[in-house]
Amino acid sequence: MKNTLLALAVATGLSLPAHAITLDSATLNGNLLDTSFSTPSLIALDVSLLNNAALSFSFVLDAADIAAGGADFNAVLRDASGFGIGSLNVTLSGALVSWTAGSVRAATINGDLLDTGFFAGAPVTEFYFGNPFYEEGLTDWRVGFAGLSAGDRFTLDITTTPAVPEPREWMMMLGGLGMIVLSAARKLGR
């Protein structure tokens, strides 16, 4: 319910603070967003993907953000559509001066946790950017604000594509379709 209300608030144009850094607008395209884990020094996004439509988040900086020099970033992208994530593209644009990469991991439908080679197996069901669960040895991404001014904006865009079924999954689907056709043909022949 909380995620649904948050998604509706963003869709209607209300400004939602990510505490110090302000989430000015979000294009969710039917997906759900929770920013309740954000703090004055952390941008934390928890996104439930109900479809593979593009996401866009626009942030505005204030004087306190500039004085802090930057903020950490982490996110959880969760596939709730059931298709799995086949590929992922994350881009930043706007007045951003620096972006330091942190940890990236993925979880598969089989329960495997991958640090590298994301698409070398079962479809990915969740991506973890940074250290959203405060695990030892993992680091958040870092967004630097050096040289920026209050009122400057930056945008985070995320695009995903659904996973392509494996050949054995295609064979199972075709076999099931064949059984349905055979059953229907037998009923029509009676």
JSON list of C-alpha atoms in Angstrom, two decimals, residues 81-157:
[
{"chain": "A", "resi": 81, "resn": "SER", "atom": "CA", "xyz": [6.69, -9.06, -13.71]},
{"chain": "A", "resi": 82, "resn": "GLY", "atom": "CA", "xyz": [7.85, -12.68, -13.71]},
{"chain": "A", "resi": 83, "resn": "PHE", "atom": "CA", "xyz": [9.80, -12.33, -16.96]},
{"chain": "A", "resi": 84, "resn": "GLY", "atom": "CA", "xyz": [13.22, -11.76, -15.41]},
{"chain": "A", "resi": 85, "resn": "ILE", "atom": "CA", "xyz": [15.66, -9.03, -16.43]},
{"chain": "A", "resi": 86, "resn": "GLY", "atom": "CA", "xyz": [17.59, -9.81, -19.61]},
{"chain": "A", "resi": 87, "resn": "SER", "atom": "CA", "xyz": [19.62, -6.61, -19.76]},
{"chain": "A", "resi": 88, "resn": "LEU", "atom": "CA", "xyz": [19.93, -3.39, -17.81]},
{"chain": "A", "resi": 89, "resn": "ASN", "atom": "CA", "xyz": [21.17, 0.10, -18.72]},
{"chain": "A", "resi": 90, "resn": "VAL", "atom": "CA", "xyz": [21.68, 2.88, -16.13]},
{"chain": "A", "resi": 91, "resn": "THR", "atom": "CA", "xyz": [22.68, 6.39, -17.23]},
{"chain": "A", "resi": 92, "resn": "LEU", "atom": "CA", "xyz": [23.16, 9.71, -15.46]},
{"chain": "A", "resi": 93, "resn": "SER", "atom": "CA", "xyz": [22.79, 13.09, -17.11]},
{"chain": "A", "resi": 94, "resn": "GLY", "atom": "CA", "xyz": [22.62, 16.72, -16.10]},
{"chain": "A", "resi": 95, "resn": "ALA", "atom": "CA", "xyz": [24.89, 18.77, -13.87]},
{"chain": "A", "resi": 96, "resn": "LEU", "atom": "CA", "xyz": [26.61, 15.75, -12.33]},
{"chain": "A", "resi": 97, "resn": "VAL", "atom": "CA", "xyz": [30.36, 16.25, -11.93]},
{"chain": "A", "resi": 98, "resn": "SER", "atom": "CA", "xyz": [31.46, 12.85, -10.66]},
{"chain": "A", "resi": 99, "resn": "TRP", "atom": "CA", "xyz": [30.06, 9.36, -10.28]},
{"chain": "A", "resi": 100, "resn": "THR", "atom": "CA", "xyz": [32.14, 6.71, -8.54]},
{"chain": "A", "resi": 101, "resn": "ALA", "atom": "CA", "xyz": [31.06, 3.12, -9.12]},
{"chain": "A", "resi": 102, "resn": "GLY", "atom": "CA", "xyz": [30.50, 0.86, -6.15]},
{"chain": "A", "resi": 103, "resn": "SER", "atom": "CA", "xyz": [29.36, -2.72, -5.84]},
{"chain": "A", "resi": 104, "resn": "VAL", "atom": "CA", "xyz": [26.90, -4.29, -8.28]},
{"chain": "A", "resi": 105, "resn": "ARG", "atom": "CA", "xyz": [25.37, -7.71, -7.76]},
{"chain": "A", "resi": 106, "resn": "ALA", "atom": "CA", "xyz": [22.45, -9.66, -9.17]},
{"chain": "A", "resi": 107, "resn": "ALA", "atom": "CA", "xyz": [20.24, -12.48, -7.96]},
{"chain": "A", "resi": 108, "resn": "THR", "atom": "CA", "xyz": [18.87, -15.08, -10.36]},
{"chain": "A", "resi": 109, "resn": "ILE", "atom": "CA", "xyz": [15.59, -16.93, -10.42]},
{"chain": "A", "resi": 110, "resn": "ASN", "atom": "CA", "xyz": [17.52, -19.99, -9.18]},
{"chain": "A", "resi": 111, "resn": "GLY", "atom": "CA", "xyz": [18.65, -18.07, -6.10]},
{"chain": "A", "resi": 112, "resn": "ASP", "atom": "CA", "xyz": [22.26, -17.60, -7.28]},
{"chain": "A", "resi": 113, "resn": "LEU", "atom": "CA", "xyz": [23.99, -14.37, -6.23]},
{"chain": "A", "resi": 114, "resn": "LEU", "atom": "CA", "xyz": [26.28, -13.08, -8.99]},
{"chain": "A", "resi": 115, "resn": "ASP", "atom": "CA", "xyz": [29.02, -10.46, -8.74]},
{"chain": "A", "resi": 116, "resn": "THR", "atom": "CA", "xyz": [30.10, -10.72, -12.40]},
{"chain": "A", "resi": 117, "resn": "GLY", "atom": "CA", "xyz": [28.82, -12.39, -15.56]},
{"chain": "A", "resi": 118, "resn": "PHE", "atom": "CA", "xyz": [25.24, -11.36, -14.80]},
{"chain": "A", "resi": 119, "resn": "PHE", "atom": "CA", "xyz": [23.66, -12.88, -17.87]},
{"chain": "A", "resi": 120, "resn": "ALA", "atom": "CA", "xyz": [25.53, -16.20, -17.89]},
{"chain": "A", "resi": 121, "resn": "GLY", "atom": "CA", "xyz": [22.69, -18.28, -16.51]},
{"chain": "A", "resi": 122, "resn": "ALA", "atom": "CA", "xyz": [19.15, -18.01, -15.28]},
{"chain": "A", "resi": 123, "resn": "PRO", "atom": "CA", "xyz": [17.25, -14.73, -15.72]},
{"chain": "A", "resi": 124, "resn": "VAL", "atom": "CA", "xyz": [18.10, -12.04, -13.18]},
{"chain": "A", "resi": 125, "resn": "THR", "atom": "CA", "xyz": [15.29, -11.25, -10.74]},
{"chain": "A", "resi": 126, "resn": "GLU", "atom": "CA", "xyz": [17.00, -8.52, -8.66]},
{"chain": "A", "resi": 127, "resn": "PHE", "atom": "CA", "xyz": [19.88, -6.07, -9.04]},
{"chain": "A", "resi": 128, "resn": "TYR", "atom": "CA", "xyz": [21.65, -4.53, -6.05]},
{"chain": "A", "resi": 129, "resn": "PHE", "atom": "CA", "xyz": [23.58, -1.31, -6.67]},
{"chain": "A", "resi": 130, "resn": "GLY", "atom": "CA", "xyz": [25.89, -0.30, -3.87]},
{"chain": "A", "resi": 131, "resn": "ASN", "atom": "CA", "xyz": [25.30, -1.79, -0.44]},
{"chain": "A", "resi": 132, "resn": "PRO", "atom": "CA", "xyz": [21.56, -1.58, 0.29]},
{"chain": "A", "resi": 133, "resn": "PHE", "atom": "CA", "xyz": [21.75, -4.29, 2.97]},
{"chain": "A", "resi": 134, "resn": "TYR", "atom": "CA", "xyz": [24.84, -2.94, 4.78]},
{"chain": "A", "resi": 135, "resn": "GLU", "atom": "CA", "xyz": [26.96, -6.02, 4.08]},
{"chain": "A", "resi": 136, "resn": "GLU", "atom": "CA", "xyz": [30.66, -6.09, 4.92]},
{"chain": "A", "resi": 137, "resn": "GLY", "atom": "CA", "xyz": [33.00, -5.60, 1.96]},
{"chain": "A", "resi": 138, "resn": "LEU", "atom": "CA", "xyz": [30.45, -3.90, -0.33]},
{"chain": "A", "resi": 139, "resn": "THR", "atom": "CA", "xyz": [30.42, -0.18, -1.15]},
{"chain": "A", "resi": 140, "resn": "ASP", "atom": "CA", "xyz": [27.74, 2.30, -2.19]},
{"chain": "A", "resi": 141, "resn": "TRP", "atom": "CA", "xyz": [28.11, 4.33, -5.35]},
{"chain": "A", "resi": 142, "resn": "ARG", "atom": "CA", "xyz": [29.14, 7.96, -4.80]},
{"chain": "A", "resi": 143, "resn": "VAL", "atom": "CA", "xyz": [27.66, 11.04, -6.49]},
{"chain": "A", "resi": 144, "resn": "GLY", "atom": "CA", "xyz": [29.96, 14.08, -6.22]},
{"chain": "A", "resi": 145, "resn": "PHE", "atom": "CA", "xyz": [28.66, 17.67, -6.22]},
{"chain": "A", "resi": 146, "resn": "ALA", "atom": "CA", "xyz": [31.94, 19.61, -6.49]},
{"chain": "A", "resi": 147, "resn": "GLY", "atom": "CA", "xyz": [31.52, 22.68, -8.69]},
{"chain": "A", "resi": 148, "resn": "LEU", "atom": "CA", "xyz": [27.73, 22.56, -8.64]},
{"chain": "A", "resi": 149, "resn": "SER", "atom": "CA", "xyz": [25.26, 25.12, -7.30]},
{"chain": "A", "resi": 150, "resn": "ALA", "atom": "CA", "xyz": [22.01, 24.98, -5.41]},
{"chain": "A", "resi": 151, "resn": "GLY", "atom": "CA", "xyz": [19.19, 24.36, -7.89]},
{"chain": "A", "resi": 152, "resn": "ASP", "atom": "CA", "xyz": [21.31, 22.21, -10.24]},
{"chain": "A", "resi": 153, "resn": "ARG", "atom": "CA", "xyz": [19.62, 19.02, -11.43]},
{"chain": "A", "resi": 154, "resn": "PHE", "atom": "CA", "xyz": [20.67, 15.55, -12.44]},
{"chain": "A", "resi": 155, "resn": "THR", "atom": "CA", "xyz": [18.70, 12.65, -13.88]},
{"chain": "A", "resi": 156, "resn": "LEU", "atom": "CA", "xyz": [19.02, 8.90, -13.43]},
{"chain": "A", "resi": 157, "resn": "ASP", "atom": "CA", "xyz": [17.53, 6.81, -16.27]}
]
